Coordinates of N, CA and C in Angstrom, one line a residue:
M255 N 0.8 -1.2 0.0 CA 0.0 0.0 0.0 C 0.9 1.2 0.0
L256 N 0.7 2.1 -1.0 CA 1.5 3.3 -1.2 C 1.1 4.5 -0.4
E257 N -0.1 4.5 0.2 CA -0.5 5.7 0.9 C 0.5 6.2 2.0
P258 N 1.0 5.4 2.9 CA 1.9 5.9 3.9 C 3.2 6.5 3.3
I259 N 3.5 6.0 2.1 CA 4.7 6.5 1.4 C 4.5 7.8 0.6
C260 N 3.4 7.8 -0.1 CA 3.0 8.9 -1.0 C 2.2 10.0 -0.3
G261 N 1.5 9.6 0.7 CA 0.6 10.5 1.4 C -0.8 10.4 0.8
R262 N -1.8 11.1 1.5 CA -3.2 11.1 1.1 C -3.8 12.4 1.5
A263 N -4.0 13.3 0.6 CA -4.6 14.6 0.9 C -6.1 14.5 1.1
L264 N -6.5 14.9 2.3 CA -7.9 14.8 2.7 C -8.6 16.1 2.8
G265 N -7.9 17.1 3.2 CA -8.5 18.5 3.3 C -7.6 19.5 2.4
L266 N -8.3 20.3 1.7 CA -7.6 21.3 0.8 C -8.3 22.7 1.0
K267 N -7.5 23.7 1.1 CA -8.1 25.0 1.1 C -7.1 26.1 0.7
F268 N -7.5 27.0 -0.2 CA -6.6 28.1 -0.5 C -6.8 29.2 0.5
N269 N -5.7 29.9 0.9 CA -5.8 31.2 1.6 C -6.0 32.2 0.5
D270 N -7.2 32.8 0.6 CA -7.6 33.8 -0.5 C -6.6 35.0 -0.5
A271 N -6.0 35.3 0.6 CA -5.2 36.5 0.7 C -3.8 36.3 0.1
T272 N -3.3 35.1 0.2 CA -1.9 34.7 -0.3 C -1.9 33.8 -1.4
C273 N -3.0 33.1 -1.7 CA -3.1 32.1 -2.8 C -2.2 30.9 -2.4
D274 N -1.8 30.7 -1.2 CA -1.2 29.5 -0.7 C -2.2 28.4 -0.6
L275 N -1.9 27.2 -1.0 CA -2.7 26.1 -0.8 C -2.3 25.3 0.4
Y276 N -3.3 25.1 1.3 CA -3.0 24.3 2.6 C -3.6 22.9 2.4
I277 N -2.9 21.9 2.9 CA -3.3 20.5 2.7 C -3.2 19.8 4.0
A278 N -4.3 19.1 4.3 CA -4.3 18.2 5.5 C -4.1 16.8 4.9
D279 N -2.8 16.4 5.1 CA -2.4 15.1 4.6 C -2.5 14.0 5.7
A280 N -3.2 12.9 5.4 CA -3.5 11.9 6.5 C -2.2 11.4 7.1
Y281 N -1.1 11.4 6.4 CA 0.1 10.8 6.9 C 1.2 11.8 7.2
F282 N 1.3 12.9 6.5 CA 2.4 13.8 6.6 C 2.0 15.1 7.4
G283 N 0.8 15.3 7.8 CA 0.4 16.4 8.6 C -0.1 17.6 7.8
L284 N 0.1 18.8 8.3 CA -0.4 20.0 7.7 C 0.7 20.5 6.7
L285 N 0.4 20.6 5.4 CA 1.3 21.0 4.4 C 0.9 22.3 3.7
M286 N 1.8 22.9 3.0 CA 1.5 24.1 2.3 C 2.2 24.2 0.9
V287 N 1.6 24.6 -0.1 CA 2.2 24.8 -1.4 C 2.0 26.2 -1.8
G288 N 3.0 26.9 -2.3 CA 2.9 28.3 -2.6 C 2.2 28.5 -3.9
P289 N 1.9 29.8 -4.3 CA 1.1 30.1 -5.5 C 1.7 29.5 -6.8
K290 N 3.0 29.3 -6.8 CA 3.7 28.9 -8.1 C 3.8 27.3 -8.1
G291 N 3.2 26.7 -7.1 CA 3.3 25.2 -7.1 C 4.6 24.7 -6.5
G292 N 4.9 23.5 -6.8 CA 6.2 22.9 -6.4 C 5.9 21.9 -5.3
V293 N 7.0 21.5 -4.6 CA 7.0 20.5 -3.5 C 6.3 21.1 -2.3
A294 N 5.4 20.3 -1.7 CA 4.7 20.8 -0.5 C 5.7 20.9 0.7
Q295 N 5.5 22.0 1.5 CA 6.2 22.2 2.7 C 5.5 21.7 3.9
V296 N 6.1 20.9 4.7 CA 5.5 20.5 6.0 C 5.5 21.6 7.0
L297 N 4.3 22.0 7.4 CA 4.2 23.1 8.4 C 4.2 22.5 9.8
A298 N 3.5 21.4 10.0 CA 3.4 20.8 11.3 C 3.0 19.3 11.2
N299 N 3.6 18.5 12.0 CA 3.3 17.1 12.0 C 3.1 16.5 13.4
S300 N 3.1 17.4 14.4 CA 2.9 17.0 15.8 C 2.5 18.2 16.6
S301 N 2.0 17.9 17.8 CA 1.7 19.0 18.8 C 2.0 18.5 20.2
K302 N 2.8 19.2 20.9 CA 3.1 18.8 22.3 C 3.8 17.4 22.3
G303 N 4.6 17.1 21.3 CA 5.3 15.9 21.2 C 4.5 14.7 20.7
I304 N 3.2 14.9 20.4 CA 2.4 13.8 20.0 C 2.2 13.9 18.4
P305 N 2.7 13.0 17.6 CA 2.6 13.1 16.2 C 1.1 13.0 15.7
F306 N 0.8 13.7 14.6 CA -0.5 13.5 14.0 C -0.5 12.2 13.3
R307 N -1.5 11.4 13.5 CA -1.7 10.1 12.9 C -2.7 10.1 11.8
F308 N -3.6 11.0 11.7 CA -4.7 11.0 10.8 C -5.2 12.4 10.5
T309 N -4.3 13.3 10.0 CA -4.7 14.7 9.7 C -5.8 14.6 8.7
N310 N -6.9 15.4 8.9 CA -8.1 15.2 8.1 C -8.7 16.4 7.5
G311 N -9.5 17.2 8.2 CA -10.1 18.4 7.6 C -9.5 19.7 8.0
L312 N -9.7 20.7 7.2 CA -9.1 22.0 7.6 C -10.0 23.2 7.1
D313 N -9.8 24.4 7.7 CA -10.3 25.6 7.1 C -9.3 26.7 7.6
I314 N -9.4 27.9 6.9 CA -8.5 29.0 7.1 C -9.2 30.3 7.5
D315 N -8.7 31.0 8.4 CA -9.1 32.4 8.7 C -8.3 33.3 7.8
N316 N -8.9 33.8 6.7 CA -8.1 34.6 5.7 C -7.6 35.9 6.3
N317 N -8.2 36.4 7.4 CA -7.8 37.6 8.0 C -6.5 37.4 8.8
T318 N -6.3 36.3 9.5 CA -5.2 36.1 10.3 C -4.2 35.1 9.8
G319 N -4.7 34.3 8.8 CA -3.9 33.2 8.3 C -3.9 31.9 9.2
V320 N -4.6 32.0 10.3 CA -4.7 30.8 11.2 C -5.4 29.7 10.5
V321 N -4.8 28.5 10.6 CA -5.4 27.3 10.0 C -6.0 26.4 11.1
Y322 N -7.3 26.1 11.0 CA -7.9 25.2 11.9 C -8.0 23.8 11.3
F323 N -7.6 22.7 12.0 CA -7.6 21.4 11.4 C -7.9 20.3 12.4
T324 N -8.1 19.1 11.9 CA -8.4 18.0 12.8 C -7.4 16.9 12.6
D325 N -7.1 16.2 13.7 CA -6.4 14.9 13.7 C -7.4 13.9 14.2
S326 N -7.8 13.0 13.4 CA -8.9 12.1 13.7 C -8.6 11.1 14.8
G327 N -7.4 10.9 15.1 CA -7.0 10.0 16.2 C -5.5 9.8 16.2
I328 N -5.0 9.4 17.4 CA -3.5 9.2 17.5 C -3.2 7.7 17.5
I329 N -4.2 6.8 17.3 CA -4.0 5.4 17.4 C -4.0 4.8 15.9
F330 N -5.1 5.1 15.2 CA -5.2 4.5 13.9 C -4.8 5.5 12.8
Q331 N -4.1 5.0 11.8 CA -3.9 5.8 10.6 C -5.0 5.7 9.6
R332 N -5.0 6.5 8.5 CA -6.2 6.5 7.6 C -6.4 5.1 7.0
R333 N -5.3 4.4 6.7 CA -5.5 3.0 6.1 C -6.2 2.1 7.0
Y334 N -6.4 2.4 8.3 CA -7.2 1.6 9.2 C -8.4 2.4 9.6
A335 N -8.9 3.2 8.7 CA -10.1 4.0 9.1 C -11.3 3.2 9.4
D336 N -11.5 2.1 8.8 CA -12.6 1.2 9.1 C -12.6 0.8 10.6
L337 N -11.4 0.5 11.1 CA -11.3 0.2 12.5 C -11.6 1.3 13.4
L338 N -11.2 2.5 13.0 CA -11.5 3.7 13.8 C -13.0 4.0 13.8
S339 N -13.6 3.8 12.6 CA -15.0 4.1 12.5 C -15.9 3.2 13.3
R340 N -15.4 2.0 13.5 CA -16.1 1.0 14.3 C -15.8 1.1 15.8
S341 N -14.8 1.9 16.2 CA -14.4 1.9 17.6 C -15.3 2.9 18.3
S342 N -15.8 2.5 19.4 CA -16.6 3.3 20.3 C -15.9 3.8 21.5
T343 N -14.6 3.5 21.5 CA -13.8 3.8 22.7 C -12.6 4.8 22.4
D344 N -12.3 5.0 21.1 CA -11.2 5.8 20.7 C -11.6 7.3 20.8
R345 N -11.2 8.0 21.8 CA -11.5 9.4 22.0 C -10.2 10.2 21.9
T346 N -9.3 9.9 21.0 CA -8.0 10.6 20.9 C -8.0 11.6 19.8
G347 N -9.1 11.9 19.2 CA -9.2 12.9 18.1 C -9.0 14.3 18.7
R348 N -8.4 15.2 17.9 CA -8.1 16.5 18.3 C -8.5 17.6 17.3
L349 N -8.9 18.7 17.8 CA -9.1 20.0 17.0 C -7.8 20.9 17.3
L350 N -7.2 21.3 16.2 CA -5.9 22.1 16.4 C -6.0 23.4 15.6
R351 N -5.1 24.3 15.9 CA -4.9 25.5 15.1 C -3.4 25.7 14.9
Y352 N -3.1 26.1 13.6 CA -1.7 26.5 13.3 C -1.6 28.0 13.1
D353 N -0.7 28.6 13.9 CA -0.5 30.0 13.8 C 0.7 30.2 12.9
P354 N 0.5 30.9 11.7 CA 1.6 31.1 10.8 C 2.7 32.0 11.3
R355 N 2.4 32.9 12.2 CA 3.4 33.8 12.8 C 4.3 33.1 13.8
A356 N 3.7 32.3 14.6 CA 4.5 31.5 15.6 C 5.0 30.2 14.9
K357 N 4.5 29.8 13.8 CA 4.9 28.6 13.1 C 4.8 27.4 14.0
R358 N 3.6 27.3 14.6 CA 3.4 26.3 15.6 C 1.9 25.8 15.6
A359 N 1.7 24.5 15.8 CA 0.4 24.0 15.9 C 0.1 23.7 17.4
S360 N -1.1 24.2 17.8 CA -1.5 24.0 19.2 C -2.8 23.3 19.3
I361 N -3.1 22.5 20.4 CA -4.3 21.8 20.6 C -5.4 22.7 21.1
M362 N -6.5 22.8 20.4 CA -7.6 23.6 20.9 C -8.6 22.7 21.8
Y363 N -8.8 21.5 21.3 CA -9.8 20.6 22.0 C -9.4 19.2 21.7
K364 N -9.4 18.3 22.8 CA -9.1 16.9 22.6 C -10.1 16.0 23.2
G365 N -10.0 14.7 23.0 CA -11.0 13.8 23.5 C -12.2 13.6 22.5
L366 N -12.0 13.9 21.2 CA -13.0 13.8 20.2 C -13.0 12.4 19.6
M367 N -14.2 11.9 19.2 CA -14.3 10.6 18.5 C -14.4 10.9 17.0
F368 N -13.3 10.6 16.3 CA -13.2 10.7 14.9 C -13.6 12.1 14.4
P369 N -13.0 13.2 14.8 CA -13.3 14.4 14.1 C -12.9 14.4 12.7
N370 N -13.7 15.1 11.9 CA -13.4 15.1 10.4 C -13.4 16.5 9.8
G371 N -14.4 16.9 9.0 CA -14.4 18.2 8.4 C -14.5 19.3 9.4
V372 N -13.9 20.5 8.9 CA -13.9 21.7 9.7 C -14.4 22.9 8.8
A373 N -15.2 23.8 9.4 CA -15.6 25.0 8.7 C -15.7 26.2 9.7
L374 N -15.1 27.3 9.3 CA -15.1 28.5 10.0 C -16.3 29.4 9.5
S375 N -17.0 30.0 10.5 CA -18.2 30.8 10.1 C -17.8 32.0 9.4
Q376 N -18.7 32.7 8.7 CA -18.4 33.9 7.9 C -17.9 35.0 8.8
N377 N -18.5 35.2 10.0 CA -18.1 36.2 10.9 C -16.9 35.8 11.8
R378 N -16.4 34.6 11.6 CA -15.3 34.0 12.4 C -15.6 33.9 13.9
S379 N -16.9 33.7 14.2 CA -17.2 33.6 15.6 C -17.3 32.1 16.1
F380 N -17.4 31.2 15.2 CA -17.5 29.8 15.6 C -16.9 28.9 14.5
L381 N -16.6 27.7 15.0 CA -16.1 26.6 14.1 C -17.2 25.5 14.1
L382 N -17.4 24.8 13.0 CA -18.1 23.6 12.9 C -17.2 22.4 12.7
V383 N -17.4 21.3 13.4 CA -16.5 20.2 13.2 C -17.4 18.9 13.1
A384 N -17.2 18.1 12.1 CA -17.9 16.9 11.8 C -17.4 15.8 12.8
K385 N -18.3 15.2 13.5 CA -18.0 14.1 14.5 C -18.5 12.9 13.8
T386 N -17.6 12.1 13.2 CA -18.0 11.1 12.3 C -18.8 10.0 12.9
I387 N -18.3 9.4 14.0 CA -18.9 8.2 14.6 C -20.3 8.5 15.1
R388 N -20.4 9.7 15.8 CA -21.7 10.1 16.4 C -22.7 10.7 15.4
K389 N -22.2 10.9 14.1 CA -23.1 11.4 13.1 C -23.7 12.8 13.5
R390 N -22.8 13.6 13.9 CA -23.1 14.9 14.4 C -22.2 16.0 13.9
I391 N -22.7 17.2 13.9 CA -21.8 18.4 13.7 C -21.8 19.2 15.0
L392 N -20.5 19.4 15.5 CA -20.4 20.2 16.7 C -20.0 21.6 16.4
K393 N -20.5 22.5 17.3 CA -20.2 24.0 17.2 C -19.3 24.4 18.3
F394 N -18.2 25.0 18.0 CA -17.2 25.5 18.9 C -17.2 27.0 18.8
N395 N -17.6 27.8 19.8 CA -17.6 29.2 19.8 C -16.1 29.7 20.0
L396 N -15.8 30.7 19.3 CA -14.4 31.3 19.3 C -14.4 32.6 20.0
G397 N -13.2 32.9 20.7 CA -13.0 34.2 21.3 C -12.4 35.2 20.3
D398 N -12.1 36.4 20.9 CA -11.6 37.4 20.0 C -10.3 37.1 19.3
E399 N -9.4 36.3 20.0 CA -8.1 35.9 19.4 C -8.2 34.7 18.6
G400 N -9.4 34.2 18.3 CA -9.5 32.9 17.5 C -9.3 31.7 18.2
G401 N -9.2 31.7 19.6 CA -9.2 30.5 20.4 C -10.5 30.2 20.9
L402 N -10.7 29.0 21.5 CA -12.0 28.6 22.0 C -12.4 29.4 23.2
N403 N -13.7 29.6 23.4 CA -14.2 30.1 24.6 C -14.2 28.9 25.6
N404 N -14.3 29.2 26.9 CA -14.2 28.1 27.9 C -15.3 27.1 27.9
N405 N -16.4 27.5 27.3 CA -17.6 26.6 27.3 C -17.4 25.4 26.4
E406 N -18.1 24.3 26.6 CA -18.0 23.1 25.9 C -18.7 23.3 24.5
P407 N -18.4 22.5 23.5 CA -19.1 22.6 22.2 C -20.5 22.1 22.3
K408 N -21.4 22.7 21.4 CA -22.8 22.3 21.4 C -23.0 21.5 20.1
V409 N -24.1 20.7 20.1 CA -24.5 19.9 19.0 C -25.2 20.9 18.0
F410 N -24.6 21.1 16.8 CA -25.2 21.9 15.8 C -26.2 21.2 14.9
A411 N -25.9 19.9 14.7 CA -26.9 19.1 13.8 C -26.7 17.7 14.1
E412 N -27.8 16.9 14.0 CA -27.8 15.5 14.0 C -28.0 15.0 12.6
L413 N -27.3 14.0 12.1 CA -27.3 13.6 10.7 C -27.8 12.2 10.5
P414 N -28.4 12.0 9.3 CA -28.8 10.6 9.0 C -27.7 9.7 8.5
R415 N -26.6 10.2 8.2 CA -25.4 9.5 7.7 C -24.2 10.0 8.3
V416 N -23.1 9.3 8.1 CA -21.8 9.7 8.6 C -21.3 10.9 7.8
P417 N -20.9 12.0 8.5 CA -20.5 13.2 7.8 C -19.0 13.1 7.4
N418 N -18.7 13.9 6.4 CA -17.3 14.1 6.0 C -16.9 15.5 6.0
N419 N -16.6 16.2 4.9 CA -16.2 17.6 4.9 C -17.4 18.5 5.1
I420 N -17.1 19.7 5.5 CA -18.1 20.8 5.7 C -17.5 22.0 4.9
K421 N -18.3 22.6 4.0 CA -17.9 23.7 3.2 C -18.9 24.8 3.3
M422 N -18.4 26.1 3.5 CA -19.3 27.2 3.6 C -19.4 27.9 2.2
N423 N -20.6 28.3 1.9 CA -20.8 29.0 0.6 C -20.7 30.6 0.8
E424 N -20.8 31.3 -0.2 CA -20.7 32.8 -0.1 C -21.7 33.5 0.7
N425 N -22.8 32.8 1.0 CA -23.8 33.3 1.9 C -23.7 33.0 3.3
G426 N -22.6 32.3 3.7 CA -22.4 31.9 5.1 C -23.2 30.6 5.5
E427 N -23.7 29.9 4.5 CA -24.4 28.6 4.7 C -23.4 27.5 4.6
F428 N -23.8 26.3 5.2 CA -22.8 25.2 5.2 C -23.4 24.0 4.5
W429 N -22.6 23.4 3.6 CA -22.9 22.1 3.0 C -22.1 21.0 3.8
V430 N -22.8 20.0 4.3 CA -22.2 18.9 5.0 C -22.3 17.7 4.0
A431 N -21.2 17.1 3.7 CA -21.2 15.9 2.8 C -21.5 14.7 3.7
L432 N -22.4 13.9 3.2 CA -22.8 12.6 4.0 C -22.2 11.4 3.3
N433 N -21.5 10.6 4.0 CA -20.7 9.6 3.4 C -21.5 8.2 3.4
T434 N -21.4 7.5 4.5 CA -22.0 6.2 4.6 C -22.8 6.1 5.9
G435 N -23.4 4.9 6.1 CA -24.0 4.6 7.4 C -25.3 5.2 7.8
R436 N -26.4 4.9 7.1 CA -27.7 5.5 7.4 C -28.1 5.1 8.8
L437 N -29.0 5.9 9.4 CA -29.6 5.6 10.6 C -31.0 5.0 10.3
G438 N -31.2 3.7 10.6 CA -32.5 3.1 10.3 C -32.7 2.8 8.8
E439 N -33.8 2.3 8.5 CA -34.1 1.9 7.1 C -34.7 3.0 6.3
T440 N -34.4 3.0 5.0 CA -35.0 4.0 4.1 C -35.7 3.3 3.0
S441 N -37.0 3.7 2.7 CA -37.8 3.1 1.7 C -37.1 3.3 0.3
N442 N -37.4 2.4 -0.6 CA -36.8 2.5 -1.9 C -37.2 3.8 -2.6
D443 N -38.4 4.3 -2.3 CA -38.8 5.5 -3.0 C -38.5 6.8 -2.2
G444 N -38.0 6.6 -1.0 CA -37.7 7.8 -0.2 C -36.4 8.4 -0.5
P445 N -36.2 9.7 0.0 CA -34.9 10.4 -0.3 C -33.7 9.7 0.4
D446 N -32.6 9.8 -0.2 CA -31.4 9.3 0.4 C -30.3 10.4 0.3
P447 N -30.3 11.3 1.2 CA -29.4 12.5 1.0 C -27.9 12.2 1.1
I448 N -27.2 12.8 0.2 CA -25.7 12.7 0.2 C -25.1 14.1 0.7
G449 N -26.0 15.1 0.8 CA -25.5 16.4 1.3 C -26.6 17.1 1.9
V450 N -26.4 17.9 2.9 CA -27.4 18.7 3.6 C -26.8 20.1 3.7
K451 N -27.6 21.2 3.4 CA -27.2 22.5 3.6 C -27.9 23.1 4.8
Y452 N -27.1 23.8 5.7 CA -27.6 24.4 6.9 C -27.4 25.9 6.9
D453 N -28.2 26.6 7.6 CA -27.9 28.0 7.8 C -27.0 28.1 9.1
G454 N -26.7 29.3 9.5 CA -25.8 29.5 10.6 C -26.4 29.1 12.0
E455 N -27.7 28.8 12.0 CA -28.3 28.4 13.3 C -28.6 26.9 13.3
G456 N -28.2 26.2 12.3 CA -28.4 24.8 12.3 C -29.7 24.3 11.6
S457 N -30.5 25.2 11.0 CA -31.7 24.8 10.3 C -31.4 24.3 8.9
I458 N -32.1 23.2 8.5 CA -31.9 22.6 7.2 C -32.5 23.5 6.1
L459 N -31.7 23.9 5.1 CA -32.1 24.7 4.0 C -32.4 23.8 2.7
Q460 N -31.6 22.8 2.6 CA -31.7 22.0 1.4 C -31.1 20.6 1.6
E461 N -31.7 19.6 1.0 CA -31.1 18.2 1.0 C -30.8 17.8 -0.4
L462 N -29.7 17.2 -0.6 CA -29.3 16.7 -2.0 C -29.5 15.2 -2.1
D463 N -30.4 14.8 -2.9 CA -30.7 13.4 -3.0 C -29.6 12.6 -3.8
G464 N -29.2 11.5 -3.3 CA -28.1 10.7 -4.0 C -28.6 9.7 -4.9
N465 N -30.0 9.6 -5.2 CA -30.5 8.6 -6.1 C -30.1 7.2 -5.7
R466 N -30.0 7.0 -4.4 CA -29.7 5.6 -3.8 C -28.3 5.1 -4.3
G467 N -27.4 6.0 -4.6 CA -26.0 5.6 -4.9 C -25.8 5.2 -6.3
T468 N -26.8 5.4 -7.2 CA -26.5 5.0 -8.6 C -25.6 5.9 -9.3
I469 N -25.5 7.2 -8.9 CA -24.6 8.2 -9.5 C -23.5 8.5 -8.5
F470 N -23.8 8.8 -7.2 CA -22.9 9.1 -6.2 C -23.1 8.3 -5.0
N471 N -22.0 7.9 -4.4 CA -22.0 7.4 -3.0 C -20.7 7.7 -2.3
S472 N -20.6 7.5 -1.0 CA -19.4 7.8 -0.3 C -18.9 9.2 -0.5
I473 N -19.8 10.2 -0.4 CA -19.5 11.6 -0.7 C -18.5 12.1 0.3
S474 N -17.5 12.8 -0.2 CA -16.5 13.4 0.7 C -16.7 14.9 0.8
E475 N -17.3 15.6 -0.2 CA -17.4 17.0 -0.2 C -18.5 17.5 -1.1
V476 N -19.2 18.5 -0.7 CA -20.1 19.3 -1.5 C -19.8 20.8 -1.4
N477 N -19.3 21.3 -2.4 CA -18.8 22.7 -2.4 C -19.7 23.6 -3.4
E478 N -20.3 24.6 -2.9 CA -21.2 25.5 -3.7 C -20.4 26.7 -4.1
V479 N -20.3 27.0 -5.4 CA -19.7 28.2 -5.9 C -20.5 28.7 -7.0
N480 N -21.0 30.0 -6.9 CA -21.8 30.6 -7.9 C -23.0 29.7 -8.4
R481 N -23.8 29.3 -7.4 CA -25.0 28.4 -7.7 C -24.6 27.1 -8.4
T482 N -23.4 26.6 -8.2 CA -23.0 25.4 -8.8 C -22.4 24.5 -7.7
L483 N -22.9 23.2 -7.6 CA -22.3 22.3 -6.6 C -21.2 21.5 -7.3
Y484 N -20.1 21.4 -6.6 CA -19.0 20.5 -7.0 C -19.0 19.4 -6.0
I485 N -19.2 18.1 -6.4 CA -19.4 17.0 -5.5 C -18.3 16.0 -5.8
S486 N -17.6 15.6 -4.7 CA -16.5 14.6 -4.8 C -16.9 13.4 -3.9
S487 N -16.2 12.3 -4.3 CA -16.5 11.0 -3.6 C -15.2 10.3 -3.3
V488 N -15.2 9.5 -2.3 CA -14.1 8.8 -1.9 C -13.8 7.6 -2.9
V489 N -14.9 7.2 -3.5 CA -14.7 6.0 -4.4 C -15.0 6.2 -5.9
K490 N -15.5 7.4 -6.3 CA -15.8 7.6 -7.7 C -14.6 8.3 -8.3
P491 N -14.3 8.0 -9.6 CA -13.1 8.6 -10.2 C -13.4 9.9 -10.9
Y492 N -14.3 10.7 -10.4 CA -14.7 11.9 -11.1 C -15.3 12.9 -10.1
V493 N -15.4 14.1 -10.5 CA -16.1 15.1 -9.7 C -17.4 15.5 -10.3
G494 N -18.5 15.5 -9.6 CA -19.8 15.8 -10.1 C -20.0 17.3 -10.1
V495 N -20.8 17.8 -11.1 CA -21.1 19.2 -11.2 C -22.6 19.3 -11.4
L496 N -23.2 20.1 -10.5 CA -24.7 20.2 -10.5 C -25.1 21.7 -10.4
K497 N -25.8 22.2 -11.3 CA -26.4 23.6 -11.2 C -27.6 23.6 -10.3
I498 N -27.7 24.6 -9.5 CA -28.9 24.6 -8.6 C -29.5 26.0 -8.7

């Protein structure tokens, strides 16, 4: 298996101010490629002496350059993701932030079960984090300096499937990609959403039907740009494009 040697990019985001591309690589940690391309630079691969084992989702504060990202766990690597997804005891996942001025990654919150996608709100007041095993989205309120408030995260949304990445559109709304693992049975004629759009308060605005997996399944990302959805999958060899 070449993944541990070649790496596996799971989270991608451009810093709009610098055009630098930040990468959450499952094996190599937080990486960055400059506007001209080239070899990726490793920015961080550990925090407080504990290596990242499963770097996953990320988002960027374009005002400060701070990168928020997740390490899904310190026990299982991505190649053993099935073991992690079935584990009800692994609470080693972490939410982290990388400060480009200090050039250091610090732990914001630990004890999470398989944290995945990350999204920063439009006004930079909170973070959303996908909690894969629990099929939830957590909301973390941020302070003035971009760190967490002292209060515990709240449940932003309960989901019918396992969530993956979270992407915010230009209106400050959030698309959550739904991967696998339905809750309960679904009738053959009923909807089978592969993505759900939420407003900033956690109300559902739209559901994207997956046609029971005939076109898309194992969705990793739904990204809305100019009224067009770009849909990616862990298992499909193409990106879907859907006008809305």
